[in-house]
Short mmCIF file of N, CA and C in Angstrom, two decimals:
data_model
loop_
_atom_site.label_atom_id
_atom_site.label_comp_id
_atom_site.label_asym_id
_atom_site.label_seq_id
_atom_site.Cartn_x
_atom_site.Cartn_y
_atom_site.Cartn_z
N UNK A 285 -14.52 22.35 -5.42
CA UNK A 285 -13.85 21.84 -6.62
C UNK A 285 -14.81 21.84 -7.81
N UNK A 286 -15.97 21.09 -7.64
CA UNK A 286 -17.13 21.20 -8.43
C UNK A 286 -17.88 22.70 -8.31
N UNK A 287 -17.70 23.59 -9.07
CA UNK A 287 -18.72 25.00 -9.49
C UNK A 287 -19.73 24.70 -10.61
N UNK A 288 -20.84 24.18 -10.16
CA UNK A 288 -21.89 24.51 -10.83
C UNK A 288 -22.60 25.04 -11.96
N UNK A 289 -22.72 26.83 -11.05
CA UNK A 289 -23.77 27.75 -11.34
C UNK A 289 -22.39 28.97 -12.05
N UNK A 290 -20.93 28.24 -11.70
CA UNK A 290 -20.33 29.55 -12.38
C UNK A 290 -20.80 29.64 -14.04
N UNK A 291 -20.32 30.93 -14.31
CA UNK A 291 -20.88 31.04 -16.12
C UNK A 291 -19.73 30.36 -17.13
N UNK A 292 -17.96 30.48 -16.68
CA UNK A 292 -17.54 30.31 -17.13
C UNK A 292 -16.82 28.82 -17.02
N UNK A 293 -17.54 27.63 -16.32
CA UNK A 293 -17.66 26.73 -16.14
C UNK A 293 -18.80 26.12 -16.86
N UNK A 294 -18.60 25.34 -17.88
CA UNK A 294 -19.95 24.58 -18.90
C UNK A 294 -19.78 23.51 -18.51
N UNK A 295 -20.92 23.02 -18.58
CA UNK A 295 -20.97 21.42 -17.94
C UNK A 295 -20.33 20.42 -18.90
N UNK A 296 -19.46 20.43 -19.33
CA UNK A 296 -18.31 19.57 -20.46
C UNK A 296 -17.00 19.75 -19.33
N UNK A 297 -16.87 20.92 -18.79
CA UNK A 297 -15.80 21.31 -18.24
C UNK A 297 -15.69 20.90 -16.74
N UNK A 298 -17.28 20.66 -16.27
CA UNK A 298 -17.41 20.03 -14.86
C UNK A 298 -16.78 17.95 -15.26
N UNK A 299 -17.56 18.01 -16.12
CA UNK A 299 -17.68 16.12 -16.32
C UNK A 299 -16.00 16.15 -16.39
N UNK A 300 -15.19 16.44 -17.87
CA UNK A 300 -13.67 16.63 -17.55
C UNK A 300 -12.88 16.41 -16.16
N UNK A 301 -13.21 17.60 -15.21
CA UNK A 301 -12.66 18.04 -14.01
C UNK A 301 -12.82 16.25 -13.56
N UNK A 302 -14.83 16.02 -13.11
CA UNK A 302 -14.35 15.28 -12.51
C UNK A 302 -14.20 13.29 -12.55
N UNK A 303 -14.04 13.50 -14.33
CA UNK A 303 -13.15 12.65 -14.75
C UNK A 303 -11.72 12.63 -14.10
N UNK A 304 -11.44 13.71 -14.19
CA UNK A 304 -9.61 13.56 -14.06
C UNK A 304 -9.77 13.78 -12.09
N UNK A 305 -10.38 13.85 -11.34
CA UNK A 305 -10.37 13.68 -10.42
C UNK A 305 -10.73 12.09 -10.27
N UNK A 306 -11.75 11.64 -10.34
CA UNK A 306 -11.75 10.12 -10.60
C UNK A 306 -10.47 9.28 -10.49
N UNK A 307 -10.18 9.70 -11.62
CA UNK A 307 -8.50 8.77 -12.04
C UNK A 307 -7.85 8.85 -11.10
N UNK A 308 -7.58 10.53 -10.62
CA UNK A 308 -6.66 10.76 -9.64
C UNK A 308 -7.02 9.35 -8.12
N UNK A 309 -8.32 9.80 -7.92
CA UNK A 309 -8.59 9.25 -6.81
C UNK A 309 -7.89 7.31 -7.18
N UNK A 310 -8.27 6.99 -8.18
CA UNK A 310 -8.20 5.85 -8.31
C UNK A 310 -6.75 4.99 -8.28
N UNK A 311 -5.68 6.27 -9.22
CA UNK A 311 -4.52 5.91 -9.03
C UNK A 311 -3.64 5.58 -7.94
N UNK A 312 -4.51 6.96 -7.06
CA UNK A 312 -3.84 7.33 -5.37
C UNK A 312 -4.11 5.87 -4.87
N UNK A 313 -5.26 5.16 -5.01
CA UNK A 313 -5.60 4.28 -4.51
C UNK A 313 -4.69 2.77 -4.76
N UNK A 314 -4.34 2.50 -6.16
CA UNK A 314 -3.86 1.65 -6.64
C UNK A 314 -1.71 2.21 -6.18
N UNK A 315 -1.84 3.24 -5.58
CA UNK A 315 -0.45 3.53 -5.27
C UNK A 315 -0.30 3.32 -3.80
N UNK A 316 -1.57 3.10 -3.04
CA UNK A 316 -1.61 2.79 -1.91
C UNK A 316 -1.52 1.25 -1.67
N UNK A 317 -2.18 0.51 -2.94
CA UNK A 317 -2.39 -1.06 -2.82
C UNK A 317 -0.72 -1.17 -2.63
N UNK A 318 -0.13 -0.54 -3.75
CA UNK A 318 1.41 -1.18 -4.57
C UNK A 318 2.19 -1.40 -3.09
N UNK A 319 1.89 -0.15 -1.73
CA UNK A 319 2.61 0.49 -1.37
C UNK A 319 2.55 -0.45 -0.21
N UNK A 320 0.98 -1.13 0.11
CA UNK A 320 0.94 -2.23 1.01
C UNK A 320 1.43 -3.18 0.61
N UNK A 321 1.25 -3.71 -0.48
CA UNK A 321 2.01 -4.59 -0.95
C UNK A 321 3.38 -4.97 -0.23
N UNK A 322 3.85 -4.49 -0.87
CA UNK A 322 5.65 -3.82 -0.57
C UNK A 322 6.21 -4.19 1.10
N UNK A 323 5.35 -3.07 1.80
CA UNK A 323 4.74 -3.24 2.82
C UNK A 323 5.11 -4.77 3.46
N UNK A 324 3.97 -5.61 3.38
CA UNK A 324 3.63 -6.65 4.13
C UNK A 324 4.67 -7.87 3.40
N UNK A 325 5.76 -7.73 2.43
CA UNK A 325 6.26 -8.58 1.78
C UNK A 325 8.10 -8.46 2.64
N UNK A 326 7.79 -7.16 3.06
CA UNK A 326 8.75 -6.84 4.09
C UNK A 326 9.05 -7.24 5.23
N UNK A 327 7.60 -7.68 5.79
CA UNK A 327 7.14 -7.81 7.20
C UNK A 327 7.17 -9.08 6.75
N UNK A 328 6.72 -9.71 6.09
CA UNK A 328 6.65 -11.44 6.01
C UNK A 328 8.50 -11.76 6.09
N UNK A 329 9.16 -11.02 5.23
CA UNK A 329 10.42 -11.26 4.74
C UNK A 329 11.30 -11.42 6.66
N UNK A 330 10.81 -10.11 7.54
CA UNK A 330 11.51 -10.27 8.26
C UNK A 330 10.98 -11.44 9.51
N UNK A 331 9.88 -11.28 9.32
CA UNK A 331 9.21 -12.81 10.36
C UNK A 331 9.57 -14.14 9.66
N UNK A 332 9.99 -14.31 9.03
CA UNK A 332 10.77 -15.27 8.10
C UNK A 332 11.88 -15.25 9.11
N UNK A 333 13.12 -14.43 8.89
CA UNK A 333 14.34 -14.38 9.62
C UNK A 333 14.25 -14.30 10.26
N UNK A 334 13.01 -13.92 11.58
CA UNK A 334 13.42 -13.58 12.94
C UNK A 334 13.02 -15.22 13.56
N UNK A 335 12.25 -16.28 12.15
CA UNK A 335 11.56 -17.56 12.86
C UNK A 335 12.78 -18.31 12.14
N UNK A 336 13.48 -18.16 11.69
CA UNK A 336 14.96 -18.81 10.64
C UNK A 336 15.85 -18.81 12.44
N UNK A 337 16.07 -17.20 12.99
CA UNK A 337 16.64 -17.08 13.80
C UNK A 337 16.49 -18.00 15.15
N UNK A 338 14.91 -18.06 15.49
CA UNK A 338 14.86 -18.26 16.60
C UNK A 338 15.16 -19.69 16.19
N UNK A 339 14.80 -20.69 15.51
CA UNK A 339 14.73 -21.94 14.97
C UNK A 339 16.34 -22.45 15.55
N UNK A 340 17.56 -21.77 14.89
CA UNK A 340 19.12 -21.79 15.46
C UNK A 340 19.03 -21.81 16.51
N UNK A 341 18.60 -20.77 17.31
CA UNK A 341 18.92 -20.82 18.50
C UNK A 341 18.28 -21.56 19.55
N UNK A 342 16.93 -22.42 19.27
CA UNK A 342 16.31 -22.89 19.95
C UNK A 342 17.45 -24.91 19.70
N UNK A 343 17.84 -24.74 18.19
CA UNK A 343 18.64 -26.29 18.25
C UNK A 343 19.79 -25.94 18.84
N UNK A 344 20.61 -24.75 19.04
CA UNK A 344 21.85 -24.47 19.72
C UNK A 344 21.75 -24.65 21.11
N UNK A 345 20.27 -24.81 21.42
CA UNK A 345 20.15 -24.51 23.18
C UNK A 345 20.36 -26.25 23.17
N UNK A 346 19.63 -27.00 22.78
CA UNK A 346 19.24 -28.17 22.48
C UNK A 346 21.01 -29.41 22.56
N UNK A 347 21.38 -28.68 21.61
CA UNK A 347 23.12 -28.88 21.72
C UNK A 347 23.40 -28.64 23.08
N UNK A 348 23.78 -27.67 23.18
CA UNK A 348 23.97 -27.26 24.95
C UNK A 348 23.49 -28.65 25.49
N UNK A 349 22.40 -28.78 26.12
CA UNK A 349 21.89 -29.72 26.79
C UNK A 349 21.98 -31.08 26.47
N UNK A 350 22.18 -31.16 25.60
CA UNK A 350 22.91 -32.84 24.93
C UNK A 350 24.35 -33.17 25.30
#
């Protein structure tokens, strides 16, 4: 990605490149945070309902036996 010693590569044109590679990397990164994010707000959301769930059914058993 980085060429050096080419002629028609000036070192203005390397720093550029890997400026905008930088960003890239950085964005990818901050699109990965967003993406965990998202992610684990999902997973909380459904361990929420599956402990909402069991919660019912553990006072429904409770009923039963009363």
């Amino acid at each position: 990605m980085f060429v050096l010693d080419s002629p028609d590569h000036p070192c203005h044109c390397l720093i550029v490149h890997q400026k905008s590679f930088i960003f890239g990397v950085i964005k990818y990164q901050e699109t990965v945070r967003q993406n965990t994010q998202r992610t684990n707000k999902q997973y909380v959301y459904k361990l929420q309902m599956a402990m909402i769930k069991r919660q019912c059914h553990q006072q429904n058993v409770l009923k039963v036996k009363m």
